[in-house]
Structure formats: C-alpha cells, structure tokens
Amino acid sequence: MVGIYPANAVGDDIEVYEDEARGTKKCTFFSLRQQAEKDTEEPYMALSDFVAPKETGVQDYLGMFVVSAGFGLDEVTAEYKAANDDYSYIMAEALADRLAEAFAEVLHEKLRKEDWGYSKEENFSTEDLLKVKYQGIRPAPGYPSQPDHTEKTTMWDLMNVKEEIGVELTESLAMLPAASVSGLVFGGKCSQYFTVGKITDDQ
C-alpha cells in the first residue's frame, strides 16, 4: 500500500496534515540529524531537509509504503521443515525476501512516474536504477538515514496498515510477515541517502 500526504518540515520534524488546507496536523515524524563532526564542509543532514519548510509556504508532500511477499510463507516452510528439507525452506524464505524488495522497487518507480508523478519522464535502464540515479529516496525505519524503528508505529497508525493489508508490527517493531518492506518516500531533487551515524545523548 502507498500513502501520499500533505507535509512540511518544522525544524528537524516533519508535520503531516489532515488535508490540503494544512490547518490540522495529523501526525509528526521525527528525523535525526547527523552529529558526528565532519572534516569537510558537507552539511549535517536530516530527512526533514528534504521536505519544504513550513515557513516557506511551499506545499510539499511525504510518501510512504508497505509491501509484503510473505503471506502463506509459514505454511510453505513448515512443510519443508517437516520433511527435513532445509535447503528448500531457506530458499523459500530468501525468495520471499527478494520478491518483497523487488515489489518495493516497482512500487517506488510507479509512485515516481504515476501516483505522485514528480518524475513522469523518467526512463532508466535496470543498471541505472540499481545505481539509484532516479529522483527521490525511500529510506526504511531502522536503516542508516532513519535509524529509529519507532517511526513505523506512526506509519502504521496513519495508513491503518494492519487493517488494510494485514502486515503487523511485533513488540520489537519487526514486521510480520517478515518478508515485508516499508519506508518513507521523499521526492525532492536534493533527496539523498546518508548515514546518521552516532546518536548523541540529546537525541
């Protein structure tokens, strides 16, 4: 599933609004800014940098998605395990993981070209797609640009993920089925992947 919501940055936070009027805040995503000292003049980035600041009056958006290829996998692997077929159950799990990642890539391309449509003329080869030459990023909670897994709970509540497609979060915020992928989507030309790095006490 995909969601595209009116949003603007307020400091290091990203406010998501109820509707295009942007008068009522629906939820807030909290991004983390790089803190480790750099030897270069590179900026200290946070994901909120890739959404237009509220004070500019620019109406920006934040996308998000959840996909899964894991429904029914437990039943399949249970049969392999019962037959002591370790190879087949490991391959089944690996295949489901790869399918989920591929699904996320296809969905992100469709979002860029159609649903959000900020890159309608995009026409990259598979090699260019693998090199992330397209506009925008889709960082996942728990990964270097967004190391805080708790942002998943905001995504799940906002999109009603469990109710709509059946993907759940465990107490430790892992996704069930495990062969699932989720992330936020930023469409700005300046968007890029980065590593937050060491998180300091004040964060």
N, CA, C and O of each residue as an XYZ file, in Angstrom:
812
protein
N       0.833     -1.187      0.000
C       0.000      0.000      0.000
C       0.873      1.242      0.000
O       2.019      1.217      0.448
N       0.305      2.338     -0.515
C       1.033      3.596     -0.622
C       0.185      4.723     -0.055
O      -1.038      4.727     -0.196
N       0.843      5.672      0.585
C       0.175      6.881      1.028
C       0.999      8.093      0.631
O       2.227      8.069      0.723
N       0.337      9.148      0.194
C       1.000     10.421     -0.130
C       0.234     11.507      0.618
O      -0.960     11.703      0.392
N       0.931     12.212      1.513
C       0.258     13.127      2.429
C       0.831     14.541      2.361
O       2.037     14.713      2.178
N      -0.026     15.552      2.507
C       0.469     16.931      2.612
C       1.406     17.023      3.816
O       1.073     16.553      4.904
N       2.569     17.626      3.618
C       3.560     17.674      4.697
C       4.490     18.862      4.535
O       4.707     19.352      3.426
N       5.030     19.315      5.643
C       6.065     20.347      5.652
C       7.006     20.095      6.820
O       6.645     19.455      7.807
N       8.216     20.613      6.683
C       9.216     20.460      7.735
C       9.123     21.614      8.725
O       8.925     22.770      8.349
N       9.270     21.268      9.994
C       9.363     22.252     11.067
C      10.596     21.879     11.874
O      10.542     20.995     12.729
N      11.701     22.550     11.603
C      12.962     22.157     12.223
C      13.368     20.779     11.719
O      13.395     20.532     10.513
N      13.683     19.885     12.651
C      14.065     18.527     12.277
C      12.866     17.587     12.195
O      13.027     16.391     11.953
N      11.669     18.125     12.395
C      10.458     17.314     12.361
C       9.728     17.482     11.027
O       9.913     18.471     10.318
N       8.903     16.500     10.709
C       8.074     16.556      9.500
C       6.616     16.443      9.932
O       6.192     15.407     10.444
N       5.855     17.509      9.725
C       4.446     17.510     10.077
C       3.620     17.000      8.897
O       3.808     17.436      7.761
N       2.711     16.080      9.174
C       1.779     15.566      8.164
C       0.396     16.106      8.506
O      -0.023     16.067      9.663
N      -0.317     16.614      7.491
C      -1.578     17.312      7.732
C      -2.787     16.489      7.289
O      -2.689     15.588      6.455
N      -3.921     16.833      7.876
C      -5.178     16.135      7.604
C      -5.587     16.235      6.139
O      -6.078     15.267      5.558
N      -5.381     17.416      5.542
C      -5.824     17.638      4.167
C      -5.009     18.760      3.534
O      -4.063     19.264      4.139
N      -5.374     19.146      2.329
C      -4.629     20.159      1.592
C      -4.711     21.547      2.218
O      -3.892     22.413      1.911
N      -5.684     21.763      3.086
C      -5.777     23.054      3.778
C      -4.617     23.238      4.751
O      -4.244     24.367      5.069
N      -4.045     22.124      5.227
C      -2.868     22.109      6.103
C      -3.082     22.874      7.406
O      -2.133     23.381      8.003
N      -4.323     22.950      7.833
C      -4.615     23.642      9.076
C      -4.558     22.745     10.300
O      -4.360     23.215     11.420
N      -4.733     21.446     10.075
C      -4.758     20.485     11.184
C      -3.661     19.450     11.011
O      -3.604     18.760      9.993
N      -2.795     19.345     12.000
C      -1.708     18.354     11.950
C      -2.246     16.983     12.326
O      -2.928     16.828     13.339
N      -1.934     15.997     11.506
C      -2.398     14.628     11.761
C      -1.381     13.835     12.571
O      -1.750     13.076     13.467
N      -0.105     14.013     12.257
C       0.960     13.323     12.993
C       2.287     13.990     12.686
O       2.365     14.871     11.830
N       3.326     13.570     13.383
C       4.665     14.125     13.187
C       5.684     12.997     13.090
O       5.668     12.058     13.886
N       6.563     13.103     12.114
C       7.705     12.201     12.022
C       8.929     12.946     12.519
O       9.152     14.103     12.163
N       9.721     12.276     13.344
C      10.880     12.912     13.966
C      12.155     12.390     13.319
O      12.509     11.223     13.488
N      12.840     13.247     12.583
C      14.080     12.816     11.938
C      15.276     13.125     12.838
O      15.206     13.985     13.715
N      16.352     12.417     12.605
C      17.583     12.600     13.381
C      18.650     13.243     12.503
O      18.885     12.810     11.374
N      19.291     14.279     13.034
C      20.319     14.988     12.277
C      21.704     14.425     12.602
O      21.994     14.050     13.738
N      22.539     14.379     11.581
C      23.919     13.941     11.782
C      24.602     14.819     12.828
O      24.447     16.040     12.822
N      25.356     14.189     13.722
C      26.021     14.924     14.802
C      27.541     14.777     14.788
O      28.265     15.665     15.238
N      28.009     13.650     14.269
C      29.458     13.407     14.292
C      30.182     14.483     13.484
O      29.781     14.808     12.366
N      31.240     15.023     14.055
C      31.975     16.115     13.407
C      32.571     15.670     12.078
O      33.103     14.566     11.962
N      32.475     16.547     11.073
C      32.996     16.252      9.738
C      34.233     17.082      9.449
O      34.383     18.198      9.947
N      35.122     16.516      8.630
C      36.339     17.221      8.233
C      36.117     18.082      6.988
O      37.006     18.822      6.568
N      34.925     17.976      6.407
C      34.613     18.718      5.182
C      33.527     19.757      5.466
O      33.049     19.894      6.592
N      33.154     20.480      4.417
C      32.101     21.483      4.545
C      30.713     20.901      4.247
O      29.754     21.653      4.071
N      30.603     19.596      4.192
C      29.312     18.968      3.920
C      28.311     19.317      5.014
O      28.679     19.425      6.184
N      27.057     19.491      4.642
C      26.040     19.817      5.656
C      25.757     18.625      6.567
O      26.013     17.478      6.203
N      25.234     18.908      7.736
C      24.799     17.875      8.666
C      23.328     17.612      8.355
O      22.468     18.436      8.663
N      23.045     16.473      7.750
C      21.725     16.236      7.180
C      20.759     15.527      8.120
O      21.148     14.782      9.019
N      19.478     15.796      7.867
C      18.363     15.081      8.472
C      17.323     14.895      7.374
O      17.310     15.658      6.408
N      16.467     13.915      7.500
C      15.460     13.678      6.469
C      14.514     14.862      6.298
O      13.959     15.065      5.218
N      14.332     15.633      7.346
C      13.454     16.801      7.256
C      13.984     17.841      6.273
O      13.229     18.692      5.805
N      15.281     17.777      5.957
C      15.861     18.714      4.990
C      15.278     18.508      3.592
O      15.376     19.391      2.740
N      14.670     17.340      3.358
C      14.181     17.008      2.029
C      12.691     17.312      1.854
O      12.082     16.928      0.855
N      12.117     18.001      2.835
C      10.720     18.443      2.762
C      10.715     19.960      2.934
O      11.440     20.484      3.779
N       9.908     20.670      2.147
C       9.888     22.133      2.205
C       9.520     22.626      3.604
O       8.549     22.151      4.193
N      10.292     23.579      4.140
C       9.966     24.140      5.451
C       8.592     24.816      5.462
O       8.185     25.432      4.478
N       7.906     24.696      6.556
C       6.553     25.246      6.662
C       6.532     26.742      6.414
O       5.598     27.256      5.797
N       7.557     27.451      6.889
C       7.556     28.911      6.787
C       7.704     29.411      5.352
O       7.445     30.583      5.078
N       8.119     28.535      4.431
C       8.254     28.961      3.035
C       6.911     29.071      2.325
O       6.802     29.741      1.298
N       5.894     28.418      2.864
C       4.595     28.422      2.213
C       4.491     27.442      1.055
O       3.440     27.337      0.424
N       5.585     26.717      0.769
C       5.581     25.724     -0.307
C       4.806     24.491      0.160
O       5.085     23.946      1.228
N       3.846     24.060     -0.633
C       3.049     22.887     -0.278
C       3.764     21.622     -0.738
O       3.783     21.298     -1.926
N       4.342     20.927      0.206
C       5.103     19.723     -0.113
C       4.343     18.486      0.360
O       3.258     18.580      0.935
N       4.948     17.318      0.099
C       4.288     16.054      0.430
C       5.300     15.052      0.962
O       6.501     15.164      0.717
N       4.788     14.068      1.697
C       5.594     12.954      2.181
C       4.888     11.668      1.769
O       3.696     11.486      2.016
N       5.649     10.784      1.140
C       5.093      9.496      0.754
C       5.542      8.403      1.697
O       6.518      8.565      2.429
N       4.833      7.296      1.680
C       5.221      6.131      2.473
C       4.576      4.886      1.877
O       3.588      4.978      1.148
N       5.135      3.730      2.189
C       4.618      2.491      1.604
C       4.908      1.303      2.509
O       5.804      1.346      3.352
N       4.142      0.257      2.319
C       4.387     -1.043      2.950
C       4.034     -2.101      1.919
O       2.945     -2.064      1.347
N       4.927     -3.033      1.675
C       4.659     -4.148      0.766
C       5.069     -5.446      1.448
O       5.909     -5.444      2.348
N       4.477     -6.549      1.018
C       4.824     -7.847      1.599
C       4.712     -8.946      0.566
O       3.845     -8.915     -0.306
N       5.605     -9.923      0.677
C       5.541    -11.128     -0.147
C       5.561    -12.352      0.758
O       5.943    -13.443      0.337
N       5.143    -12.158      2.010
C       5.295    -13.226      2.989
C       4.031    -13.943      3.409
O       4.098    -14.879      4.205
N       2.875    -13.532      2.897
C       1.642    -14.200      3.303
C       1.617    -15.640      2.786
O       1.785    -15.885      1.591
N       1.403    -16.590      3.709
C       1.391    -18.001      3.352
C       2.744    -18.674      3.405
O       2.850    -19.888      3.233
N       3.789    -17.878      3.646
C       5.144    -18.452      3.650
C       5.352    -19.426      4.805
O       6.032    -20.439      4.641
N       4.779    -19.135      5.965
C       4.958    -20.023      7.125
C       4.449    -21.432      6.830
O       5.068    -22.420      7.224
N       3.313    -21.514      6.133
C       2.767    -22.829      5.795
C       3.696    -23.574      4.833
O       3.905    -24.780      4.962
N       4.243    -22.842      3.878
C       5.153    -23.461      2.913
C       6.420    -23.971      3.601
O       6.837    -25.109      3.388
N       7.027    -23.113      4.429
C       8.273    -23.518      5.090
C       8.032    -24.611      6.132
O       8.920    -25.427      6.381
N       6.848    -24.641      6.744
C       6.537    -25.685      7.725
C       6.563    -27.060      7.072
O       7.025    -28.029      7.675
N       6.068    -27.145      5.840
C       6.089    -28.424      5.119
C       7.522    -28.866      4.828
O       7.859    -30.042      4.961
N       8.357    -27.908      4.429
C       9.755    -28.241      4.155
C      10.488    -28.673      5.422
O      11.285    -29.611      5.410
N      10.198    -27.966      6.513
C      10.856    -28.320      7.777
C      10.425    -29.705      8.242
O      11.240    -30.485      8.733
N       9.131    -30.005      8.083
C       8.622    -31.315      8.488
C       9.266    -32.430      7.677
O       9.421    -33.555      8.153
N       9.638    -32.100      6.442
C      10.289    -33.087      5.567
C      11.812    -33.045      5.705
O      12.525    -33.701      4.946
N      12.310    -32.266      6.682
C      13.751    -32.092      6.892
C      14.455    -31.574      5.639
O      15.611    -31.907      5.376
N      13.741    -30.761      4.879
C      14.281    -30.187      3.647
C      14.759    -28.758      3.946
O      14.095    -27.776      3.614
N      15.918    -28.682      4.578
C      16.441    -27.376      4.997
C      16.695    -26.458      3.809
O      16.413    -25.262      3.865
N      17.228    -27.024      2.738
C      17.544    -26.215      1.559
C      16.305    -25.508      1.025
O      16.350    -24.309      0.747
N      15.214    -26.224      0.879
C      14.003    -25.654      0.292
C      13.384    -24.574      1.176
O      12.915    -23.556      0.668
N      13.378    -24.785      2.497
C      12.758    -23.759      3.337
C      13.631    -22.501      3.412
O      13.107    -21.390      3.497
N      14.948    -22.666      3.382
C      15.832    -21.496      3.365
C      15.662    -20.730      2.049
O      15.617    -19.500      2.039
N      15.570    -21.465      0.951
C      15.379    -20.827     -0.352
C      14.020    -20.148     -0.448
O      13.904    -19.081     -1.052
N      13.000    -20.748      0.136
C      11.670    -20.141      0.117
C      11.673    -18.814      0.861
O      11.093    -17.835      0.392
N      12.327    -18.779      2.021
C      12.427    -17.539      2.782
C      13.229    -16.485      2.026
O      12.850    -15.315      1.991
N      14.333    -16.905      1.424
C      15.174    -15.970      0.663
C      14.423    -15.426     -0.546
O      14.513    -14.236     -0.848
N      13.687    -16.283     -1.234
C      12.920    -15.854     -2.402
C      11.843    -14.843     -2.007
O      11.633    -13.852     -2.706
N      11.160    -15.094     -0.885
C      10.134    -14.162     -0.415
C      10.745    -12.801     -0.085
O      10.165    -11.762     -0.401
N      11.907    -12.811      0.545
C      12.593    -11.551      0.865
C      12.933    -10.781     -0.402
O      12.726     -9.570     -0.477
N      13.460    -11.492     -1.404
C      13.841    -10.843     -2.660
C      12.617    -10.321     -3.407
O      12.670     -9.253     -4.017
N      11.525    -11.064     -3.363
C      10.298    -10.619     -4.015
C       9.761     -9.350     -3.358
O       9.275     -8.449     -4.042
N       9.850     -9.281     -2.028
C       9.386     -8.083     -1.324
C      10.220     -6.868     -1.715
O       9.680     -5.782     -1.925
N      11.536     -7.053     -1.814
C      12.403     -5.948     -2.214
C      12.111     -5.524     -3.659
O      12.093     -4.334     -3.974
N      11.884     -6.512     -4.532
C      11.566     -6.194     -5.923
C      10.228     -5.466     -6.017
O      10.080     -4.528     -6.800
N       9.265     -5.898     -5.224
C       7.958     -5.256     -5.182
C       8.115     -3.794     -4.762
O       7.478     -2.906     -5.329
N       8.968     -3.551     -3.764
C       9.203     -2.184     -3.296
C       9.813     -1.324     -4.399
O       9.450     -0.156     -4.540
N      10.732     -1.886     -5.179
C      11.361     -1.140     -6.270
C      10.334     -0.772     -7.348
O      10.308      0.359     -7.832
N       9.492     -1.739     -7.713
C       8.470     -1.486     -8.733
C       7.472     -0.447     -8.233
O       7.086      0.461     -8.969
N       7.063     -0.589     -6.988
C       6.110      0.360     -6.418
C       6.700      1.771     -6.368
O       6.008      2.746     -6.662
N       7.979      1.879     -5.995
C       8.626      3.192     -5.928
C       8.689      3.826     -7.315
O       8.471      5.029     -7.454
N       8.984      3.032     -8.337
C       9.012      3.565     -9.697
C       7.630      4.047    -10.127
O       7.503      5.120    -10.718
N       6.595      3.261     -9.832
C       5.222      3.649    -10.174
C       4.825      4.923     -9.439
O       4.139      5.782     -9.991
N       5.259      5.033     -8.204
C       4.951      6.227     -7.423
C       5.603      7.466     -8.034
O       4.972      8.518     -8.134
N       6.870      7.340     -8.441
C       7.589      8.471     -9.037
C       6.962      8.910    -10.348
O       6.847     10.105    -10.622
N       6.554      7.932    -11.161
C       6.102      8.226    -12.518
C       4.594      8.445    -12.638
O       4.142      9.141    -13.547
N       3.815      7.856    -11.729
C       2.363      7.911    -11.879
C       1.638      8.466    -10.651
O       1.025      9.531    -10.723
N       1.707      7.751     -9.530
C       0.897      8.110     -8.361
C       1.213      9.507     -7.833
O       0.313     10.332     -7.672
N       2.474      9.766     -7.569
C       2.923     11.100     -7.153
C       3.245     11.919     -8.397
O       2.896     13.095     -8.502
N       3.917     11.262     -9.332
C       4.150     11.848    -10.645
C       5.157     12.967    -10.713
O       5.076     13.817    -11.599
N       6.109     12.987     -9.792
C       7.107     14.062     -9.830
C       8.237     13.774    -10.816
O       9.086     14.634    -11.051
N       8.254     12.576    -11.392
C       9.305     12.218    -12.350
C       8.695     11.430    -13.506
O       9.115     10.311    -13.800
N       7.697     12.031    -14.157
C       6.905     11.338    -15.173
C       7.721     10.913    -16.391
O       7.403      9.905    -17.022
N       8.761     11.661    -16.727
C       9.537     11.372    -17.935
C      10.698     10.418    -17.674
O      11.500     10.160    -18.571
N      10.791      9.902    -16.473
C      11.896      9.018    -16.108
C      11.935      7.793    -17.022
O      10.907      7.182    -17.316
N      13.134      7.453    -17.457
C      13.299      6.283    -18.330
C      14.707      5.727    -18.154
O      15.585      5.949    -18.987
N      14.905      5.001    -17.059
C      16.227      4.491    -16.727
C      16.365      3.018    -17.077
O      15.390      2.266    -17.083
N      17.594      2.626    -17.368
C      17.891      1.205    -17.551
C      17.939      0.545    -16.179
O      17.999      1.221    -15.152
N      17.912     -0.778    -16.178
C      17.999     -1.509    -14.912
C      19.294     -1.160    -14.180
O      19.305     -1.019    -12.957
N      20.378     -1.022    -14.931
C      21.673     -0.669    -14.331
C      21.601      0.692    -13.641
O      22.121      0.859    -12.538
N      20.954      1.670    -14.293
C      20.819      2.998    -13.697
C      19.932      2.974    -12.460
O      20.192      3.684    -11.489
N      18.879      2.151    -12.498
C      18.001      2.032    -11.333
C      18.766      1.459    -10.143
O      18.593      1.904     -9.008
N      19.620      0.461    -10.418
C      20.419     -0.141     -9.346
C      21.423      0.859     -8.773
O      21.826      0.746     -7.616
N      21.822      1.832     -9.585
C      22.745      2.870     -9.127
C      22.013      4.055     -8.503
O      22.631      5.066     -8.169
N      20.703      3.927     -8.347
C      19.841      4.945     -7.731
C      20.025      6.302     -8.419
O      20.258      7.311     -7.753
N      19.921      6.323     -9.755
C      20.062      7.569    -10.494
C      18.748      8.342    -10.592
O      18.719      9.469    -11.088
N      17.675      7.739    -10.123
C      16.370      8.394    -10.165
C      16.242      9.454     -9.071
O      17.037      9.497     -8.132
N      15.240     10.296     -9.209
C      14.999     11.361     -8.240
C      14.217     10.815     -7.050
O      13.227     10.102     -7.211
N      14.685     11.166     -5.849
C      13.971     10.753     -4.648
C      14.600      9.552     -3.967
O      15.432      8.856     -4.549
N      14.193      9.318     -2.729
C      14.705      8.207     -1.935
C      13.548      7.550     -1.174
O      12.468      8.127     -1.045
N      13.796      6.332     -0.675
C      12.776      5.628      0.117
C      13.422      4.977      1.350
O      13.459      3.750      1.447
N      13.922      5.773      2.275
C      14.584      5.210      3.457
C      13.619      4.428      4.340
O      12.468      4.821      4.530
N      14.102      3.332      4.868
C      13.297      2.481      5.740
C      13.646      2.729      7.203
O      14.815      2.929      7.532
N      12.648      2.719      8.082
C      12.939      2.858      9.515
C      13.893      1.756      9.975
O      13.721      0.585      9.637
N      14.892      2.151     10.746
C      15.875      1.190     11.218
C      17.140      1.144     10.392
O      18.113      0.490     10.769
N      17.131      1.844      9.251
C      18.305      1.885      8.379
C      19.073      3.198      8.575
O      18.583      4.089      9.269
N      20.271      3.339      7.978
C      21.173      4.454      8.323
C      20.585      5.862      8.284
O      20.939      6.690      9.124
N      19.687      6.160      7.324
C      19.140      7.514      7.249
C      18.023      7.749      8.254
O      17.675      8.891      8.556
N      17.458      6.647      8.773
C      16.318      6.731      9.691
C      16.428      5.592     10.708
O      15.636      4.650     10.665
N      17.400      5.669     11.622
C      17.670      4.530     12.500
C      16.609      4.243     13.561
O      16.672      3.209     14.226
N      15.645      5.131     13.728
C      14.629      4.965     14.769
C      13.473      4.094     14.262
O      12.688      4.526     13.418
N      13.377      2.866     14.785
C      12.310      1.951     14.385
C      10.933      2.434     14.828
O       9.933      2.049     14.222
N      10.851      3.260     15.860
C       9.545      3.669     16.379
C       8.744      4.500     15.380
O       7.535      4.663     15.547
N       9.398      5.026     14.344
C       8.658      5.763     13.316
C       7.682      4.853     12.567
O       6.737      5.327     11.938
N       7.924      3.537     12.641
C       6.993      2.607     11.998
C       5.605      2.711     12.620
O       4.605      2.623     11.908
N       5.529      2.895     13.928
C       4.215      2.956     14.573
C       3.401      4.128     14.035
O       2.184      4.015     13.884
N       4.053      5.247     13.744
C       3.360      6.400     13.168
C       2.858      6.058     11.774
O       1.731      6.400     11.418
N       3.688      5.384     10.982
C       3.277      4.963      9.639
C       2.077      4.030      9.707
O       1.103      4.205      8.974
N       2.150      3.040     10.588
C       1.076      2.048     10.690
C      -0.240      2.696     11.121
O      -1.305      2.366     10.599
N      -0.155      3.619     12.078
C      -1.370      4.301     12.534
C      -1.945      5.200     11.438
O      -3.160      5.245     11.240
N      -1.077      5.907     10.733
C      -1.522      6.848      9.709
C      -2.210      6.131      8.550
O      -3.249      6.583      8.068
N      -1.641      5.027      8.108
C      -2.178      4.328      6.937
C      -3.107      3.168      7.289
O      -3.659      2.525      6.397
N      -3.286      2.893      8.598
C      -4.093      1.734      9.023
C      -3.587      0.455      8.357
O      -4.357     -0.322      7.794
N      -2.285      0.264      8.438
C      -1.633     -0.820      7.695
C      -2.175     -2.194      8.081
O      -2.508     -3.002      7.213
N      -2.259     -2.454      9.380
C      -2.717     -3.786      9.817
C      -4.112     -4.082      9.302
O      -4.389     -5.182      8.824
N      -4.992     -3.088      9.402
C      -6.379     -3.286      8.990
C      -6.515     -3.398      7.473
O      -7.346     -4.157      6.973
N      -5.698     -2.642      6.747
C      -5.839     -2.581      5.290
C      -5.183     -3.759      4.567
O      -5.769     -4.319      3.640
N      -3.971     -4.138      4.982
C      -3.273     -5.196      4.237
C      -2.762     -6.337      5.119
O      -2.187     -7.296      4.604
N      -2.960     -6.251      6.435
C      -2.626     -7.371      7.299
C      -1.190     -7.480      7.757
O      -0.844     -8.445      8.439
N      -0.334     -6.526      7.410
C       1.045     -6.542      7.893
C       1.062     -5.942      9.300
O       0.589     -4.825      9.508
N       1.601     -6.678     10.252
C       1.600     -6.260     11.648
C       3.000     -5.896     12.123
O       4.001     -6.203     11.476
N       3.036     -5.227     13.284
C       4.297     -4.929     13.965
C       4.359     -5.712     15.267
O       3.380     -5.770     16.011
N       5.519     -6.316     15.541
C       5.715     -7.009     16.811
C       6.058     -5.983     17.894
O       6.189     -4.792     17.610
N       6.202     -6.449     19.122
C       6.567     -5.553     20.218
C       7.918     -4.897     19.977
O       8.156     -3.775     20.424
N       8.804     -5.594     19.271
C      10.128     -5.042     18.960
C      10.130     -4.304     17.620
O      11.186     -3.910     17.126
N       8.931     -4.118     17.028
C       8.721     -3.357     15.795
C       9.264     -4.046     14.540
O       9.547     -3.396     13.534
N       9.402     -5.357     14.619
C       9.669     -6.126     13.404
C       8.348     -6.299     12.665
O       7.281     -6.272     13.280
N       8.417     -6.476     11.344
C       7.207     -6.637     10.547
C       6.840     -8.107     10.400
O       7.709     -8.963     10.236
N       5.555     -8.387     10.460
C       5.020     -9.724     10.215
C       3.954     -9.623      9.134
O       3.013     -8.844      9.287
N       4.065    -10.383      8.045
C       5.103    -11.353      7.706
C       6.495    -10.698      7.628
O       6.630     -9.508      7.343
N       7.514    -11.515      7.890
C       8.877    -10.989      7.909
C       9.340    -10.531      6.529
O      10.151     -9.612      6.416
N       8.827    -11.168      5.486
C       9.213    -10.787      4.119
C       8.401     -9.564      3.688
O       7.600     -9.626      2.755
N       8.626     -8.471      4.382
C       7.918     -7.214      4.119
C       8.921     -6.074      4.085
O       9.985     -6.153      4.700
N       8.578     -5.013      3.365
C       9.432     -3.837      3.246
C       8.561     -2.602      3.451
O       7.445     -2.529      2.937
N       9.074     -1.638      4.199
C       8.355     -0.382      4.384
C       9.340      0.774      4.314
O      10.548      0.579      4.452
N       8.827      1.968      4.101
C       9.720      3.126      4.066
C       8.961      4.412      3.829
O       7.800      4.412      3.421
N       9.640      5.495      4.094
C       9.143      6.817      3.738
C       9.648      7.155      2.340
O      10.666      6.620      1.902
N       8.947      8.031      1.643
C       9.355      8.412      0.295
C       9.485      9.925      0.218
O       8.557     10.668      0.539
N      10.671     10.364     -0.219
C      10.954     11.788     -0.405
C      11.197     12.026     -1.888
O      12.000     11.328     -2.507
N      10.506     13.012     -2.465
C      10.578     13.211     -3.902
C      11.448     14.358     -4.366
O      11.652     14.520     -5.569
N      11.969     15.162     -3.447
C      12.747     16.334     -3.831
C      14.037     15.987     -4.547
O      14.630     14.935     -4.308
N      14.470     16.884     -5.434
C      15.708     16.653     -6.192
C      16.932     16.593     -5.289
O      17.931     15.965     -5.640
N      16.864     17.240     -4.131
C      18.016     17.251     -3.226
C      18.069     16.007     -2.344
O      19.046     15.802     -1.624
N      17.034     15.180     -2.391
C      16.975     14.000     -1.527
C      18.130     13.050     -1.823
O      18.452     12.787     -2.982
N      18.739     12.549     -0.774
C      19.830     11.585     -0.937
C      19.951     10.733      0.311
O      19.580     11.148      1.409
N      20.477      9.537      0.120
C      20.714      8.668      1.264
C      21.952      9.146      2.015
O      22.902      9.657      1.422
N      21.918      8.970      3.324
C      23.057      9.339      4.163
C      23.004      8.488      5.426
O      22.013      7.806      5.686
N      24.056      8.536      6.188
C      24.110      7.801      7.450
C      24.085      8.780      8.611
O      24.935      9.665      8.705
N      23.108      8.618      9.494
C      23.026      9.493     10.666
C      24.268      9.318     11.530
O      24.806     10.285     12.071
N      24.715      8.070     11.651
C      25.914      7.806     12.447
C      25.624      7.756     13.930
O      24.528      7.376     14.342
N      26.590      8.135     14.724
C      26.448      8.087     16.176
C      25.324      8.998     16.644
O      25.233     10.155     16.233
N      24.473      8.462     17.505
C      23.371      9.243     18.071
C      23.800      9.753     19.441
O      24.205      8.973     20.302
N      23.711     11.048     19.634
C      24.181     11.664     20.874
C      23.097     11.664     21.948
O      21.932     11.381     21.667
N      23.493     11.984     23.183
C      22.572     11.910     24.324
C      21.346     12.805     24.139
O      20.241     12.430     24.532
N      21.534     13.982     23.544
C      20.407     14.908     23.406
C      19.406     14.460     22.349
O      18.321     15.033     22.246
N      19.754     13.439     21.558
C      18.823     12.927     20.558
C      17.992     11.791     21.108
O      17.152     11.239     20.397
